[in-house]
Coordinates of C-alpha atoms in Angstrom, one line a residue:
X741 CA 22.8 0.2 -34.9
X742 CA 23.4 -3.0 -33.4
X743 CA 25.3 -2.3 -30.6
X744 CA 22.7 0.6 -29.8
X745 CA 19.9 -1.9 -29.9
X746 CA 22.0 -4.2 -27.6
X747 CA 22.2 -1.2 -25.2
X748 CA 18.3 -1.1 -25.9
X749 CA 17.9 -4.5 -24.7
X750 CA 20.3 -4.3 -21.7
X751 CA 18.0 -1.0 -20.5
X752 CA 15.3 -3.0 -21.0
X753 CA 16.6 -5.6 -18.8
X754 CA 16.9 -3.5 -16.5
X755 CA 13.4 -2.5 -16.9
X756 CA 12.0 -6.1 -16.7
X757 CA 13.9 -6.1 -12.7
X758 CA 12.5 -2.9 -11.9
X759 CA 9.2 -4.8 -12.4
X760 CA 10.2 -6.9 -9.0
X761 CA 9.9 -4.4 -6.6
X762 CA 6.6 -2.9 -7.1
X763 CA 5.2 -6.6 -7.9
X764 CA 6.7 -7.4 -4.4
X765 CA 5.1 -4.4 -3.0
X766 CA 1.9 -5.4 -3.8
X767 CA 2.2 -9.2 -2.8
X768 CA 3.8 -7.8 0.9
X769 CA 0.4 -5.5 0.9
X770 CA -1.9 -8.5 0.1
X771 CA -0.4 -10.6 2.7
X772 CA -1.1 -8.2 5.3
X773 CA -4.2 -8.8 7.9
X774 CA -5.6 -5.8 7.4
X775 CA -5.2 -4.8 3.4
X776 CA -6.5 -8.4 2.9
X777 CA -9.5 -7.4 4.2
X778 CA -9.7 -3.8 2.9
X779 CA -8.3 -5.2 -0.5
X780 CA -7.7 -1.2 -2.3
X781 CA -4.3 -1.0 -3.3
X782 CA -2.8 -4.6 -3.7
X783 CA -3.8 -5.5 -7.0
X784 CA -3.7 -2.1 -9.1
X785 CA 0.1 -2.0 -7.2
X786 CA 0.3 -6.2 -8.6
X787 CA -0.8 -5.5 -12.2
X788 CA 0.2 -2.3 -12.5
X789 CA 3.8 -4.2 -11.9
X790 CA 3.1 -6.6 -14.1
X791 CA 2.2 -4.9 -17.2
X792 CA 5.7 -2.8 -16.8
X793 CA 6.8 -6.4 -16.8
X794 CA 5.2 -7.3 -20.1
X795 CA 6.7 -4.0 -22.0
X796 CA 9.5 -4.2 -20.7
X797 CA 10.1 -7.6 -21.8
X798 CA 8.7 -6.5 -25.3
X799 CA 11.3 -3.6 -25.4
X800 CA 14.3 -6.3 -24.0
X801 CA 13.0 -8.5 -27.0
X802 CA 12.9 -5.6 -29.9
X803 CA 16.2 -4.7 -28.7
X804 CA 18.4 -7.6 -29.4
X805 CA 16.2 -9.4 -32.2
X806 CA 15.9 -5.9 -34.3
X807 CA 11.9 -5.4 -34.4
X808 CA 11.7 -1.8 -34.7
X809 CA 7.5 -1.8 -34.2
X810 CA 8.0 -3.6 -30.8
X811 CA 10.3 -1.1 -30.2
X812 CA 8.3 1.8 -30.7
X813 CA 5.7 -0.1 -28.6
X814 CA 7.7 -0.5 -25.9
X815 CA 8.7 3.5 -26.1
X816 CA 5.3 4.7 -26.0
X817 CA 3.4 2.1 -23.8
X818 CA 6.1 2.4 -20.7
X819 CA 5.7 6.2 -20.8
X820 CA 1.9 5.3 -20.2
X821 CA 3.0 3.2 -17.3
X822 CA 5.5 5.5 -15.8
X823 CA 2.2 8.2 -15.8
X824 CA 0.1 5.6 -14.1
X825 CA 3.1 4.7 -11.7
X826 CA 3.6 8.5 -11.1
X827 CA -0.4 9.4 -10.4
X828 CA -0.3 5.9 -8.0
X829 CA 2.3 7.2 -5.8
X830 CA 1.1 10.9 -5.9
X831 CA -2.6 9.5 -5.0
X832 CA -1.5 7.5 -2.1
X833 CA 1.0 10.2 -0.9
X834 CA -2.5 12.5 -0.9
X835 CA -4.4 10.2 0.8
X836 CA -2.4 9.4 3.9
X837 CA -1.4 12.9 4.3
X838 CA -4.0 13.1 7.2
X839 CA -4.4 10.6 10.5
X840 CA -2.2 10.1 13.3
X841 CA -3.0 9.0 16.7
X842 CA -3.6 10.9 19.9
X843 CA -2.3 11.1 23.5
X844 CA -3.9 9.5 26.1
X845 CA -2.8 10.1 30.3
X846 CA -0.8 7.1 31.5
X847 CA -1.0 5.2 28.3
X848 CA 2.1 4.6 26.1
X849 CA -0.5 3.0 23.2
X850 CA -2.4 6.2 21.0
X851 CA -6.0 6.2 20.5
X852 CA -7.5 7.1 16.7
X853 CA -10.5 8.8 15.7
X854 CA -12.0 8.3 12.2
X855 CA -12.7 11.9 11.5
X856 CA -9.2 12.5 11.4
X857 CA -8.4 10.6 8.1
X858 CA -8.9 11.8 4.7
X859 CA -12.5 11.8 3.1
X860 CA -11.7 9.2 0.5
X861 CA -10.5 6.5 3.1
X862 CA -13.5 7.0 5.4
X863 CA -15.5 6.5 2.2
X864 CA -14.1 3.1 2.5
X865 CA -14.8 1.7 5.8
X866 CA -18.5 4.2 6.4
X867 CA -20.4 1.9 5.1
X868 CA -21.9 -0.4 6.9
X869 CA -22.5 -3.2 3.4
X870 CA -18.2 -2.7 3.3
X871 CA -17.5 -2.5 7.0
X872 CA -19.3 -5.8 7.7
X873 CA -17.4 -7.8 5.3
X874 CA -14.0 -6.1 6.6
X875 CA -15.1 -7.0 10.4
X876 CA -16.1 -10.8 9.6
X877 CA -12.6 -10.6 8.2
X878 CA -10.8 -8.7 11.0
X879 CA -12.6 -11.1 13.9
X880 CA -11.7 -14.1 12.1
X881 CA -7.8 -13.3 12.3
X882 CA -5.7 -13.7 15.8
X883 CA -4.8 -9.9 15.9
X884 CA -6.7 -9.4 19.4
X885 CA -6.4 -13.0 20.5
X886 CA -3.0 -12.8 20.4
X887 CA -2.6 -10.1 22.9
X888 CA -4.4 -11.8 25.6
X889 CA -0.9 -14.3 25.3
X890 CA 1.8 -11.2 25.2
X891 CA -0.3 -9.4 28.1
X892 CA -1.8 -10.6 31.3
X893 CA -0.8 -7.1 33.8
X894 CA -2.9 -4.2 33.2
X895 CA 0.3 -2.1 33.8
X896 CA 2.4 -4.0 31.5
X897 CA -0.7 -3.3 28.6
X898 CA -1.0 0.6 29.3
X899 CA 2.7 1.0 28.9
X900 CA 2.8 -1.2 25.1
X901 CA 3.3 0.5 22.3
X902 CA 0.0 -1.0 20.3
X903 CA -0.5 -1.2 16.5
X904 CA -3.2 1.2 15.6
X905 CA -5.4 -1.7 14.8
X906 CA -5.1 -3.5 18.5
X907 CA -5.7 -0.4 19.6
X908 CA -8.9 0.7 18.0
X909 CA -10.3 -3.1 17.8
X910 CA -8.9 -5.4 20.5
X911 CA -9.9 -2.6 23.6
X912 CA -12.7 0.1 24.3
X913 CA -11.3 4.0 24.1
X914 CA -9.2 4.5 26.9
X915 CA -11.7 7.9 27.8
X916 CA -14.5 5.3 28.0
X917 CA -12.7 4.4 31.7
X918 CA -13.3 0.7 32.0
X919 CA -11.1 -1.4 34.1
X920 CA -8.6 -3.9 32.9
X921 CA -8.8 -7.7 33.1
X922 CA -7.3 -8.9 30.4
X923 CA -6.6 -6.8 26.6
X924 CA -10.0 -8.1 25.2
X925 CA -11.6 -8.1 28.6
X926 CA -12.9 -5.0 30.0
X927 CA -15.9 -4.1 32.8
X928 CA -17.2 -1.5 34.9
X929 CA -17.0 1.6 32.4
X930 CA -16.7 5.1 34.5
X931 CA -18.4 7.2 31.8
X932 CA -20.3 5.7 29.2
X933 CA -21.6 9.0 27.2
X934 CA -17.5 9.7 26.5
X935 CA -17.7 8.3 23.3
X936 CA -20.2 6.7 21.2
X937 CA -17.7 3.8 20.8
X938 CA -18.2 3.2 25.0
X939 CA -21.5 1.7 24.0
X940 CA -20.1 -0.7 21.4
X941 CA -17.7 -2.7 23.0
X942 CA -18.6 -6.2 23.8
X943 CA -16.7 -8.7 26.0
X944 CA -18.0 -11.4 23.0
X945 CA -14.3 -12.2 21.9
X946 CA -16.3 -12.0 18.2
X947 CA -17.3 -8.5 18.8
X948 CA -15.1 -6.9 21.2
X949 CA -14.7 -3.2 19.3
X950 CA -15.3 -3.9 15.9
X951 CA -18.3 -1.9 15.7
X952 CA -16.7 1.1 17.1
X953 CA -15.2 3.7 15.0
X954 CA -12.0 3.7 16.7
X955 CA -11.9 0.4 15.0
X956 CA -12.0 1.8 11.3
X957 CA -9.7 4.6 12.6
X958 CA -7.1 2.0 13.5
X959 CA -7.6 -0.1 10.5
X960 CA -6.8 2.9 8.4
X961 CA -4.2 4.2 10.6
X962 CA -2.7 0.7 9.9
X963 CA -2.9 1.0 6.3
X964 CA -1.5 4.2 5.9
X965 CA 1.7 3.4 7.8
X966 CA 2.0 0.0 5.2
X967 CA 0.8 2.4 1.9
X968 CA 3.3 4.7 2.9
X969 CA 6.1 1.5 3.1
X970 CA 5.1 0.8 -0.3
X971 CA 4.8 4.4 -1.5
X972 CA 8.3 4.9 -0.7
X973 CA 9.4 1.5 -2.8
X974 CA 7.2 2.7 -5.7
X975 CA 8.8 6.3 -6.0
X976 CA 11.9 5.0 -5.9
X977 CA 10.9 2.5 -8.6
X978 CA 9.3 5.4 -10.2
X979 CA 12.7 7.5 -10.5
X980 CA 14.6 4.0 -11.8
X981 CA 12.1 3.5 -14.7
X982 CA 12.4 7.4 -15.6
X983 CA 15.7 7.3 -15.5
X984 CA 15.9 3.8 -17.7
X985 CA 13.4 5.1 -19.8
X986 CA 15.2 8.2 -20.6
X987 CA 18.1 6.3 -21.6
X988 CA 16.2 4.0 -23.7
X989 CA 15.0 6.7 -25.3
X990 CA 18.5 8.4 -26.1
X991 CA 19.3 4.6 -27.5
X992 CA 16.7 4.3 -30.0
X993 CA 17.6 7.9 -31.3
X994 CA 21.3 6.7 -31.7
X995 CA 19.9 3.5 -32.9
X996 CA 17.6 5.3 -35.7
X997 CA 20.3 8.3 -36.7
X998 CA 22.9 5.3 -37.2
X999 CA 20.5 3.5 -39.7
X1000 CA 20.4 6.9 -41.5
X1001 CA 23.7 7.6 -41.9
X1002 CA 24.5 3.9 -42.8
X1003 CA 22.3 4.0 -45.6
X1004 CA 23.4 7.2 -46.5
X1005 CA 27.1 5.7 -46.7
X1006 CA 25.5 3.2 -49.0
X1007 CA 24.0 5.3 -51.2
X1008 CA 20.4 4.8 -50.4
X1009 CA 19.7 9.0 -49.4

């Protein structure tokens, strides 16, 4: 039994690593400009990554000091986490399914439109209590500042490839048919009645698009191309743990059928 239990504890060292990546995944989410200011995923990704952590540890710890309870605790509360990992990574596979950006003539940047994203993400930026907090947050950062620096020829701007979020925040829609004078300076619109957005845009370096919806299209076009980064560390995570798990589980079975048949050997049965 002990060198299963040692095996026990090794798995579940393996475990307690395993931990690192999604942890990482959700710090590398929170540090980003735009899921610190949406602030969805970050922390059920953080502490979901921190309770396999925890078990894990119990399990490593039950495995070399013999503590067949902590065992069985470990056993049954990873298989909850390994659930709640699985239903994580399915949910945000579901959810960014839908949005990608669109075509526009002579422009190498796409333009994003908020009807295109899954319900349950426009739920999140619709209304207008959430939306102002995330654009206070959004102006106060240097995303569209910073393009005014990289850019300063309207030619060089309409052949950059844009972020979604310079895109639908820093500029007016393209269709709108304003003229370039610098990436947050735009004047003499061509057709104003485009697009609803035409109407938002402000030259107020505070403003600029932020109330447009091309805004919270490209704020979520944004963070689905960083929730699918960190969907792809979390599956592979995911299919680690099962894997570990499984093993784990074929240990303890050893571990327990050994402890039978040594006290059968000594008469105990």
């Amino acid at each position: 039994m002990a060198l299963s239990n040692n095996v026990i504890g090794a798995i579940n060292f393996v475990a307690m690593l395993l931990s690192i990546p999604i942890i990482g995944a959700g710090i590398w989410l929170a540090n980003q400009p735009d899921n610190s200011c949406v602030k969805i995923l970050q922390w059920p990704v953080i502490v979901l990554g921190v309770l396999i952590l925890v078990v894990a540890l119990a399990g490593f710890i039950g495995g070399f000091w013999r503590i067949p309870w902590l065992l069985i605790a470990y056993l049954v509360g990873m298989l909850i986490l390994i659930i709640l990992l699985a239903c994580l990574v399915v949910f945000v596979y579901m959810v960014t399914m839908r949005g990608s950006g669109h075509l526009e003539p002579s422009r190498a940047y796409l333009e994003y439109h908020l009807e295109d994203f899954s319900g349950w993400l426009q739920r999140r930026v619709i209304s207008s209590f959430k939306w102002e907090r995330i654009k206070i947050c959004l102006s106060s950062t240097d995303i569209c500042t910073q393009l005014n620096q990289t850019y300063t020829m309207a030619i060089d701007f309409f052949n950059s490839h844009l972020t979604p979020i310079e895109s639908g925040c820093c500029k007016p829609p393209t269709e709108c048919g304003y003229t370039f004078v610098n990436p947050t300076n735009w004047i003499s619109p061509i057709n104003n009645i485009a697009d609803p957005d035409c109407i938002q845009w402000s030259n107020d370096q505070t403003q600029l698009c932020y109330n447009c919806n091309s805004c919270k299209a490209g704020l979520l076009a944004n963070i689905k191309q960083e929730w699918r980064k960190a969907d792809i560390i979390l599956l592979i995570t995911l299919i680690a743990l099962i894997c570990v798990y499984l093993v784990g589980c074929c240990a303890f079975r050893n571990a327990k059928t050994e402890d039978i048949f040594r006290k059968y050997k000594q008469g105990y049965t």
